[in-house]
Structures are given as structure tokens and as C-alpha cells.
Amino acid sequence: MRGGPAFEVLFNINTYLKKKGLRDKFELTFFAPMEKPGQKMGDKALLMMDKMFKSMDIHKQVGSKIVAFESDGIVFENGRKILSDLTMFISAGTGHTILSSSDLPLSEAGFVVTNEYNEVEGFEGIYAIGDSASLMGAKWRAKQGHVAEVMAKNVAYGIAMHIQNIDSKRSYMGQLNILCMMDTGNGAAFVYRSEKGGKMIPLPIIGHWMKKAWGVYCKYSKLGKIPRIPGM
Ligand SMILES: Cc1cc2nc3c(=O)[nH]c(=O)nc-3n(C[C@H](O)[C@H](O)[C@H](O)COP(=O)(O)OP(=O)(O)OC[C@H]3O[C@@H](n4cnc5c(N)ncnc54)[C@H](O)[C@@H]3O)c2cc1C
């Protein structure tokens, strides 16, 4: 499963129902097969998530495999069934079928195996970046948009150097982190995880507008309509 976006949808539904004055008519339950979903964000963040669930009256069903999705709910290995009018689930990713029909070396999940410079070893001049590449690194690593951008820049650099016969490459390994603004519809939680540990900082009200502003900045700066802020 891809946890971050699932949390965001759940928190936004809670805010939406509250705004409509209908929250007490609905029961919201977060479910996941693993014992500690969201652990990639770090232990402190996990505690904070629990606090957020409690303050929003969101129930939790974790630590038991999902056996079936049925039209009226979700069945778990421990025999429990959550009755549901609306079920949202983001499955764990697998690689694109283009990759599985290629001769490229793939991970078990079907992503292209590369070295830290995103080169596909044994395939001269072939690189894999972003979500299609099998990500190396610590257990908490996560595929993220900014990591895909770092990989793209590194590969462009590597190709430019190669053409000029200069032996210089850039690795993405030193730039792995989780950086996320988890929108709740009426605020956000800033999540950061690196090799030094993780943190989650609640940003009521302003966090929501920061995320919206980032979306506008990102779109228009990429389209070349406004200048990019150096380093961002
Ligand atoms: C629900 C969700 C929420 C996320 N939230 C965040 C977040 O808050 N922060 C963050 O940093 N990351 C987030 N991510 C991760 C981030 O979106 C990805 O890591 C990033 O987009 C990867 O970039 P990419 O260019 O490798 O792939 P993509 O952005 O997926 O781009 C691949 C492109 O290839 C196109 N394509 C596919 N097949 C073909 C084909 N046959 N021919 C031509 N084109 C094709 C697709 O349409 C797509 O445009 C999220 C991911 C998901 C799924």
C-alpha cells in the first residue's frame, strides 16, 4: 500500500464531513494489513498519527491480512469484517508491463535494477529513473517526486560528462529522504524522514495553504511562466 496519500484522503473526508455538519453520521476506519502502517515516517510520526486518529475519531484496523474486498466491506484474516459503504485502498506498486516485456534486469516487484547513478549495468547508455527504477537505500526509503527529479538531473549530468569523456557521475543515495506535506483539508502535517530520524510537525490552517501554494508554484515554474526559486 502507498500510505501517505491514503492518510490524506481519509483526513480530507473527515474535514469535508465536519464542514457539512455530517461527521456524526459516518464512521471512518483506517485499515492496513501491517502492524505499524506509516512506520517509514519514523516512530515519533507514528505516535502523532495515532493522536490525529483519536482527535478525529477515526478507528483503526491493522495487523491482519486482508482476505477479501466485498461489495459491503472488507474481510480480514483474523475473521473481522468492516462493513463499508465506501472502501478506498491503494495497493503496493508493481512495475509497468513495458518493463516486464523488456530484457532489462528487474527486481522482484518488476522495477528496473540500476546502480546508484541510475545506470542499468550491462546495458551501455541505458538508465532508469523515478518510479520505474528499483530504489536502493535504507528500509524507510520511499519513491517520491523530488527523488525522481534528483535522479533525472544526475542522469542528465552523467550523460553530458560521458559525451565529453569526463569521468564524473552523481549518485542519488546521499539525497534520499521523505519530505511530505500531509494535507488534512484544514491544515497539514509536515513529515520529514532522513537517516538521522524522522519528525512530524502539525501545521494547522497554514499547512493546507502552503500545500496549495506549492502546487501553483510547481506547475507554473515548470511551465516556465514564473522563475524557479534556486534549490527548489
Ligand atoms: C497517490 C500518490 C500520491 C503521491 N504523493 C506524493 C507526494 O506528496 N510527494 C512526493 O514527493 N511524491 C508523491 N508521490 C510519488 C510521486 O508522484 C512519484 O514518485 C513521481 O511522480 C515519480 O515520477 P516519474 O516521472 O518516475 O513517474 P510518473 O510521474 O508516474 O510519470 C510517468 C509518466 O509516464 C506516462 N506513461 C505511462 N505509460 C506510458 C506509455 N506507454 N507511453 C507514454 N507515456 C506513458 C504516464 O502517463 C506518466 O505521465 C505520490 C504518488 C502517488 C501514486
mmCIF file of C-alpha atoms and ligand atoms in Angstrom:
data_model
loop_
_atom_site.group_PDB
_atom_site.id
_atom_site.type_symbol
_atom_site.label_atom_id
_atom_site.label_comp_id
_atom_site.label_asym_id
_atom_site.label_seq_id
_atom_site.Cartn_x
_atom_site.Cartn_y
_atom_site.Cartn_z
ATOM 1 C CA MET A 1 0.000 0.000 0.000
ATOM 2 C CA ARG A 2 1.007 3.620 -0.504
ATOM 3 C CA GLY A 3 0.223 5.113 2.902
ATOM 4 C CA GLY A 4 0.734 8.887 2.595
ATOM 5 C CA PRO A 5 -1.991 9.581 0.036
ATOM 6 C CA ALA A 6 -4.404 7.240 1.878
ATOM 7 C CA PHE A 7 -3.938 9.256 5.087
ATOM 8 C CA GLU A 8 -4.532 12.468 3.133
ATOM 9 C CA VAL A 9 -7.803 11.247 1.593
ATOM 10 C CA LEU A 10 -9.028 9.996 4.971
ATOM 11 C CA PHE A 11 -8.248 13.255 6.798
ATOM 12 C CA ASN A 12 -9.798 15.308 3.997
ATOM 13 C CA ILE A 13 -13.014 13.232 4.120
ATOM 14 C CA ASN A 14 -13.150 13.866 7.869
ATOM 15 C CA THR A 15 -12.762 17.644 7.327
ATOM 16 C CA TYR A 16 -15.307 17.634 4.487
ATOM 17 C CA LEU A 17 -17.946 15.805 6.570
ATOM 18 C CA LYS A 18 -17.316 18.135 9.518
ATOM 19 C CA LYS A 19 -17.809 21.201 7.294
ATOM 20 C CA LYS A 20 -21.118 19.741 6.097
ATOM 21 C CA GLY A 21 -22.173 19.043 9.696
ATOM 22 C CA LEU A 22 -22.490 15.337 8.884
ATOM 23 C CA ARG A 23 -19.465 13.844 10.640
ATOM 24 C CA ASP A 24 -21.542 12.178 13.386
ATOM 25 C CA LYS A 25 -23.499 10.255 10.717
ATOM 26 C CA PHE A 26 -20.372 8.451 9.478
ATOM 27 C CA GLU A 27 -17.878 6.010 10.930
ATOM 28 C CA LEU A 28 -14.373 6.272 9.477
ATOM 29 C CA THR A 29 -11.914 3.368 9.804
ATOM 30 C CA PHE A 30 -8.305 3.281 8.661
ATOM 31 C CA PHE A 31 -7.208 -0.249 7.744
ATOM 32 C CA ALA A 32 -3.912 -1.826 6.691
ATOM 33 C CA PRO A 33 -2.510 -5.366 6.822
ATOM 34 C CA MET A 34 0.788 -4.447 8.510
ATOM 35 C CA GLU A 35 1.236 -3.921 12.255
ATOM 36 C CA LYS A 36 2.572 -0.367 12.019
ATOM 37 C CA PRO A 37 1.495 1.381 8.818
ATOM 38 C CA GLY A 38 3.326 4.664 8.296
ATOM 39 C CA GLN A 39 6.420 3.426 10.152
ATOM 40 C CA LYS A 40 8.621 4.701 7.324
ATOM 41 C CA MET A 41 7.950 8.199 8.653
ATOM 42 C CA GLY A 42 9.599 7.294 11.973
ATOM 43 C CA ASP A 43 8.403 6.385 15.494
ATOM 44 C CA LYS A 44 7.558 9.970 16.530
ATOM 45 C CA ALA A 45 5.423 10.406 13.435
ATOM 46 C CA LEU A 46 3.637 7.155 14.221
ATOM 47 C CA LEU A 47 2.652 8.441 17.676
ATOM 48 C CA MET A 48 1.482 11.685 16.129
ATOM 49 C CA MET A 49 -0.655 9.771 13.614
ATOM 50 C CA ASP A 50 -2.337 7.911 16.457
ATOM 51 C CA LYS A 51 -3.094 11.224 18.169
ATOM 52 C CA MET A 52 -4.566 12.553 14.923
ATOM 53 C CA PHE A 53 -6.755 9.450 14.509
ATOM 54 C CA LYS A 54 -8.031 9.796 18.077
ATOM 55 C CA SER A 55 -8.719 13.530 17.807
ATOM 56 C CA MET A 56 -10.680 12.933 14.588
ATOM 57 C CA ASP A 57 -12.491 9.855 15.951
ATOM 58 C CA ILE A 58 -11.062 7.618 13.214
ATOM 59 C CA HIS A 59 -10.961 3.892 14.080
ATOM 60 C CA LYS A 60 -8.036 1.641 13.206
ATOM 61 C CA GLN A 61 -7.825 -1.978 11.964
ATOM 62 C CA VAL A 62 -4.201 -3.046 11.471
ATOM 63 C CA GLY A 63 -2.022 -6.138 11.763
ATOM 64 C CA SER A 64 -4.219 -8.681 9.987
ATOM 65 C CA LYS A 65 -4.049 -9.670 6.308
ATOM 66 C CA ILE A 66 -6.845 -8.546 4.009
ATOM 67 C CA VAL A 67 -8.648 -11.663 2.757
ATOM 68 C CA ALA A 68 -11.298 -10.096 0.527
ATOM 69 C CA PHE A 69 -12.937 -6.889 -0.602
ATOM 70 C CA GLU A 70 -16.695 -7.397 -0.775
ATOM 71 C CA SER A 71 -19.419 -5.060 -2.004
ATOM 72 C CA ASP A 72 -20.377 -4.253 1.582
ATOM 73 C CA GLY A 73 -16.997 -4.321 3.300
ATOM 74 C CA ILE A 74 -13.517 -5.712 3.920
ATOM 75 C CA VAL A 75 -12.760 -9.158 5.353
ATOM 76 C CA PHE A 76 -9.595 -9.806 7.401
ATOM 77 C CA GLU A 77 -7.670 -12.994 8.179
ATOM 78 C CA ASN A 78 -8.500 -12.627 11.891
ATOM 79 C CA GLY A 79 -12.169 -13.117 10.998
ATOM 80 C CA ARG A 80 -13.153 -9.475 11.413
ATOM 81 C CA LYS A 81 -15.233 -7.744 8.777
ATOM 82 C CA ILE A 82 -15.530 -3.967 8.498
ATOM 83 C CA LEU A 83 -18.866 -3.025 6.968
ATOM 84 C CA SER A 84 -18.318 -0.244 4.477
ATOM 85 C CA ASP A 85 -20.280 1.977 2.095
ATOM 86 C CA LEU A 86 -17.075 3.315 0.550
ATOM 87 C CA THR A 87 -13.745 1.452 0.576
ATOM 88 C CA MET A 88 -10.522 3.118 -0.561
ATOM 89 C CA PHE A 89 -7.335 1.078 -0.924
ATOM 90 C CA ILE A 90 -4.028 1.929 -2.604
ATOM 91 C CA SER A 91 -2.186 -1.280 -3.427
ATOM 92 C CA ALA A 92 1.583 -1.685 -3.400
ATOM 93 C CA GLY A 93 3.076 -0.846 -6.787
ATOM 94 C CA THR A 94 4.485 -3.162 -9.411
ATOM 95 C CA GLY A 95 6.490 -2.182 -12.472
ATOM 96 C CA HIS A 96 4.954 -1.205 -15.820
ATOM 97 C CA THR A 97 4.248 -4.064 -18.285
ATOM 98 C CA ILE A 98 6.688 -2.382 -20.712
ATOM 99 C CA LEU A 99 9.428 -3.273 -18.233
ATOM 100 C CA SER A 100 8.363 -6.895 -17.785
ATOM 101 C CA SER A 101 8.388 -7.390 -21.548
ATOM 102 C CA SER A 102 11.908 -5.929 -21.839
ATOM 103 C CA ASP A 103 15.274 -7.655 -21.335
ATOM 104 C CA LEU A 104 16.227 -5.264 -18.531
ATOM 105 C CA PRO A 105 17.166 -6.644 -15.107
ATOM 106 C CA LEU A 106 14.160 -6.328 -12.794
ATOM 107 C CA SER A 107 13.549 -6.502 -9.060
ATOM 108 C CA GLU A 108 11.017 -8.978 -7.650
ATOM 109 C CA ALA A 109 8.336 -6.270 -7.846
ATOM 110 C CA GLY A 110 9.156 -5.597 -11.519
ATOM 111 C CA PHE A 111 11.190 -2.385 -11.304
ATOM 112 C CA VAL A 112 14.454 -1.809 -13.199
ATOM 113 C CA VAL A 113 17.586 -2.607 -11.206
ATOM 114 C CA THR A 114 20.196 0.145 -11.521
ATOM 115 C CA ASN A 115 23.315 1.275 -9.719
ATOM 116 C CA GLU A 116 23.392 4.471 -7.636
ATOM 117 C CA TYR A 117 23.988 6.523 -10.806
ATOM 118 C CA ASN A 118 20.798 5.085 -12.329
ATOM 119 C CA GLU A 119 22.777 3.201 -14.943
ATOM 120 C CA VAL A 120 21.426 -0.213 -15.921
ATOM 121 C CA GLU A 121 24.593 -2.238 -15.581
ATOM 122 C CA GLY A 122 25.479 -4.317 -18.639
ATOM 123 C CA PHE A 123 23.343 -2.056 -20.880
ATOM 124 C CA GLU A 124 25.519 0.760 -22.208
ATOM 125 C CA GLY A 125 23.729 4.126 -22.310
ATOM 126 C CA ILE A 126 20.524 2.812 -20.677
ATOM 127 C CA TYR A 127 19.262 4.486 -17.495
ATOM 128 C CA ALA A 128 16.161 4.071 -15.336
ATOM 129 C CA ILE A 129 14.882 6.867 -13.105
ATOM 130 C CA GLY A 130 11.874 7.713 -10.956
ATOM 131 C CA ASP A 131 9.189 5.202 -10.079
ATOM 132 C CA SER A 132 10.336 2.752 -12.782
ATOM 133 C CA ALA A 133 13.692 2.286 -11.055
ATOM 134 C CA SER A 134 14.097 -0.095 -8.134
ATOM 135 C CA LEU A 135 15.032 2.237 -5.266
ATOM 136 C CA MET A 136 18.079 1.330 -3.171
ATOM 137 C CA GLY A 137 18.778 2.514 0.362
ATOM 138 C CA ALA A 138 17.518 2.335 3.937
ATOM 139 C CA LYS A 139 14.400 0.392 4.942
ATOM 140 C CA TRP A 140 12.357 3.586 5.289
ATOM 141 C CA ARG A 141 13.105 4.731 1.718
ATOM 142 C CA ALA A 142 10.128 5.790 -0.394
ATOM 143 C CA LYS A 143 9.660 6.686 -4.034
ATOM 144 C CA GLN A 144 8.984 10.392 -4.164
ATOM 145 C CA GLY A 145 8.664 13.117 -6.740
ATOM 146 C CA HIS A 146 11.748 15.030 -5.628
ATOM 147 C CA VAL A 147 13.826 11.835 -5.670
ATOM 148 C CA ALA A 148 12.715 11.253 -9.290
ATOM 149 C CA GLU A 149 13.888 14.796 -10.099
ATOM 150 C CA VAL A 150 17.282 14.244 -8.449
ATOM 151 C CA MET A 151 17.707 11.060 -10.490
ATOM 152 C CA ALA A 152 16.769 12.904 -13.700
ATOM 153 C CA LYS A 153 19.299 15.676 -13.025
ATOM 154 C CA ASN A 154 22.019 13.161 -12.147
ATOM 155 C CA VAL A 155 21.446 11.172 -15.321
ATOM 156 C CA ALA A 156 21.486 14.334 -17.478
ATOM 157 C CA TYR A 157 24.775 15.269 -15.797
ATOM 158 C CA GLY A 158 26.178 11.753 -16.291
ATOM 159 C CA ILE A 159 25.297 11.761 -19.999
ATOM 160 C CA ALA A 160 26.814 15.242 -20.501
ATOM 161 C CA MET A 161 30.043 14.132 -18.780
ATOM 162 C CA HIS A 162 30.175 10.867 -20.735
ATOM 163 C CA ILE A 163 29.884 12.729 -24.070
ATOM 164 C CA GLN A 164 32.853 14.895 -23.048
ATOM 165 C CA ASN A 165 34.876 11.851 -21.901
ATOM 166 C CA ILE A 166 34.941 13.188 -18.342
ATOM 167 C CA ASP A 167 34.808 10.536 -15.629
ATOM 168 C CA SER A 168 32.276 12.111 -13.274
ATOM 169 C CA LYS A 169 28.913 10.821 -12.055
ATOM 170 C CA ARG A 170 26.387 11.815 -9.385
ATOM 171 C CA SER A 171 24.699 9.348 -7.043
ATOM 172 C CA TYR A 172 21.169 9.731 -5.674
ATOM 173 C CA MET A 173 21.994 7.828 -2.484
ATOM 174 C CA GLY A 174 23.008 10.901 -0.456
ATOM 175 C CA GLN A 175 19.771 12.654 -1.351
ATOM 176 C CA LEU A 176 17.271 10.086 -0.169
ATOM 177 C CA ASN A 177 14.720 11.402 2.282
ATOM 178 C CA ILE A 178 10.979 11.515 2.790
ATOM 179 C CA LEU A 179 9.618 15.038 2.511
ATOM 180 C CA CYS A 180 5.892 15.443 2.543
ATOM 181 C CA MET A 181 3.191 17.911 3.488
ATOM 182 C CA MET A 182 0.274 15.736 4.540
ATOM 183 C CA ASP A 183 -2.814 17.810 3.819
ATOM 184 C CA THR A 184 -5.813 17.380 6.110
ATOM 185 C CA GLY A 185 -8.134 19.826 4.334
ATOM 186 C CA ASN A 186 -7.981 22.329 7.207
ATOM 187 C CA GLY A 187 -4.225 22.253 7.860
ATOM 188 C CA ALA A 188 -1.384 19.820 7.272
ATOM 189 C CA ALA A 189 1.350 17.832 8.939
ATOM 190 C CA PHE A 190 4.907 18.329 7.737
ATOM 191 C CA VAL A 191 6.668 14.952 7.573
ATOM 192 C CA TYR A 192 10.423 14.593 7.208
ATOM 193 C CA ARG A 193 12.495 11.433 7.437
ATOM 194 C CA SER A 194 16.207 11.065 6.837
ATOM 195 C CA GLU A 195 18.944 8.757 8.108
ATOM 196 C CA LYS A 196 19.081 10.942 11.242
ATOM 197 C CA GLY A 197 15.481 10.102 12.184
ATOM 198 C CA GLY A 198 12.010 11.375 11.497
ATOM 199 C CA LYS A 199 9.746 14.208 12.540
ATOM 200 C CA MET A 200 6.159 15.221 12.046
ATOM 201 C CA ILE A 201 5.150 18.811 12.728
ATOM 202 C CA PRO A 202 1.453 19.749 12.795
ATOM 203 C CA LEU A 203 0.714 22.929 10.842
ATOM 204 C CA PRO A 204 -2.949 23.816 11.447
ATOM 205 C CA ILE A 205 -4.573 26.056 8.792
ATOM 206 C CA ILE A 206 -1.339 27.394 7.249
ATOM 207 C CA GLY A 207 -0.152 23.903 6.143
ATOM 208 C CA HIS A 208 -3.167 23.478 3.858
ATOM 209 C CA TRP A 209 -2.495 26.818 2.136
ATOM 210 C CA MET A 210 1.241 26.121 1.911
ATOM 211 C CA LYS A 211 0.480 22.884 0.049
ATOM 212 C CA LYS A 212 -1.937 24.664 -2.287
ATOM 213 C CA ALA A 213 0.630 27.417 -2.944
ATOM 214 C CA TRP A 214 3.309 24.789 -3.641
ATOM 215 C CA GLY A 215 1.042 23.186 -6.265
ATOM 216 C CA VAL A 216 0.614 26.504 -8.073
ATOM 217 C CA TYR A 217 4.341 27.339 -7.830
ATOM 218 C CA CYS A 218 5.345 23.883 -9.039
ATOM 219 C CA LYS A 219 3.023 23.953 -12.053
ATOM 220 C CA TYR A 220 3.802 27.465 -13.273
ATOM 221 C CA SER A 221 7.555 27.329 -12.617
ATOM 222 C CA LYS A 222 7.810 24.034 -14.536
ATOM 223 C CA LEU A 223 5.861 25.563 -17.407
ATOM 224 C CA GLY A 224 8.420 28.407 -17.425
ATOM 225 C CA LYS A 225 5.728 31.006 -16.626
ATOM 226 C CA ILE A 226 7.353 32.095 -13.340
ATOM 227 C CA PRO A 227 11.016 31.781 -12.271
ATOM 228 C CA ARG A 228 12.100 28.856 -10.112
ATOM 229 C CA ILE A 229 13.414 29.587 -6.637
ATOM 230 C CA PRO A 230 17.080 28.411 -6.610
ATOM 231 C CA GLY A 231 17.379 24.980 -4.992
ATOM 232 C CA MET A 232 13.622 24.290 -5.032
HETATM 233 C C1 LIG B 1 -1.340 8.851 -4.935
HETATM 234 C C2 LIG B 1 0.111 9.289 -4.910
HETATM 235 C C3 LIG B 1 0.485 10.376 -4.116
HETATM 236 C C4 LIG B 1 1.815 10.790 -4.058
HETATM 237 N N1 LIG B 1 2.175 11.865 -3.273
HETATM 238 C C5 LIG B 1 3.449 12.310 -3.289
HETATM 239 C C6 LIG B 1 3.860 13.440 -2.510
HETATM 240 O O1 LIG B 1 3.071 14.057 -1.787
HETATM 241 N N2 LIG B 1 5.167 13.839 -2.566
HETATM 242 C C7 LIG B 1 6.066 13.190 -3.373
HETATM 243 O O2 LIG B 1 7.237 13.618 -3.434
HETATM 244 N N3 LIG B 1 5.728 12.117 -4.095
HETATM 245 C C8 LIG B 1 4.443 11.656 -4.075
HETATM 246 N N4 LIG B 1 4.087 10.544 -4.810
HETATM 247 C C9 LIG B 1 5.128 9.887 -5.595
HETATM 248 C C10 LIG B 1 5.426 10.652 -6.905
HETATM 249 O O3 LIG B 1 4.210 11.010 -7.535
HETATM 250 C C11 LIG B 1 6.238 9.763 -7.837
HETATM 251 O O4 LIG B 1 7.359 9.245 -7.150
HETATM 252 C C12 LIG B 1 6.722 10.540 -9.055
HETATM 253 O O5 LIG B 1 5.618 11.078 -9.773
HETATM 254 C C13 LIG B 1 7.540 9.639 -9.982
HETATM 255 O O6 LIG B 1 7.827 10.334 -11.167
HETATM 256 P P1 LIG B 1 8.034 9.546 -12.513
HETATM 257 O O7 LIG B 1 8.332 10.592 -13.532
HETATM 258 O O8 LIG B 1 9.005 8.433 -12.303
HETATM 259 O O9 LIG B 1 6.646 8.823 -12.847
HETATM 260 P P2 LIG B 1 5.238 9.473 -13.173
HETATM 261 O O10 LIG B 1 5.090 10.816 -12.526
HETATM 262 O O11 LIG B 1 4.235 8.405 -12.850
HETATM 263 O O12 LIG B 1 5.307 9.709 -14.735
HETATM 264 C C14 LIG B 1 5.227 8.658 -15.661
HETATM 265 C C15 LIG B 1 4.537 9.196 -16.893
HETATM 266 O O13 LIG B 1 4.610 8.227 -17.932
HETATM 267 C C16 LIG B 1 3.366 8.195 -18.606
HETATM 268 N N5 LIG B 1 3.235 6.898 -19.296
HETATM 269 C C17 LIG B 1 2.898 5.705 -18.779
HETATM 270 N N6 LIG B 1 2.867 4.769 -19.733
HETATM 271 C C18 LIG B 1 3.226 5.372 -20.871
HETATM 272 C C19 LIG B 1 3.396 4.923 -22.214
HETATM 273 N N7 LIG B 1 3.201 3.652 -22.575
HETATM 274 N N8 LIG B 1 3.760 5.828 -23.145
HETATM 275 C C20 LIG B 1 3.965 7.130 -22.804
HETATM 276 N N9 LIG B 1 3.820 7.600 -21.554
HETATM 277 C C21 LIG B 1 3.458 6.732 -20.616
HETATM 278 C C22 LIG B 1 2.350 8.410 -17.511
HETATM 279 O O14 LIG B 1 1.131 8.871 -18.029
HETATM 280 C C23 LIG B 1 3.058 9.470 -16.654
HETATM 281 O O15 LIG B 1 2.760 10.781 -17.078
HETATM 282 C C24 LIG B 1 2.768 10.110 -4.853
HETATM 283 C C25 LIG B 1 2.381 9.019 -5.648
HETATM 284 C C26 LIG B 1 1.071 8.600 -5.667
HETATM 285 C C27 LIG B 1 0.679 7.423 -6.555
#
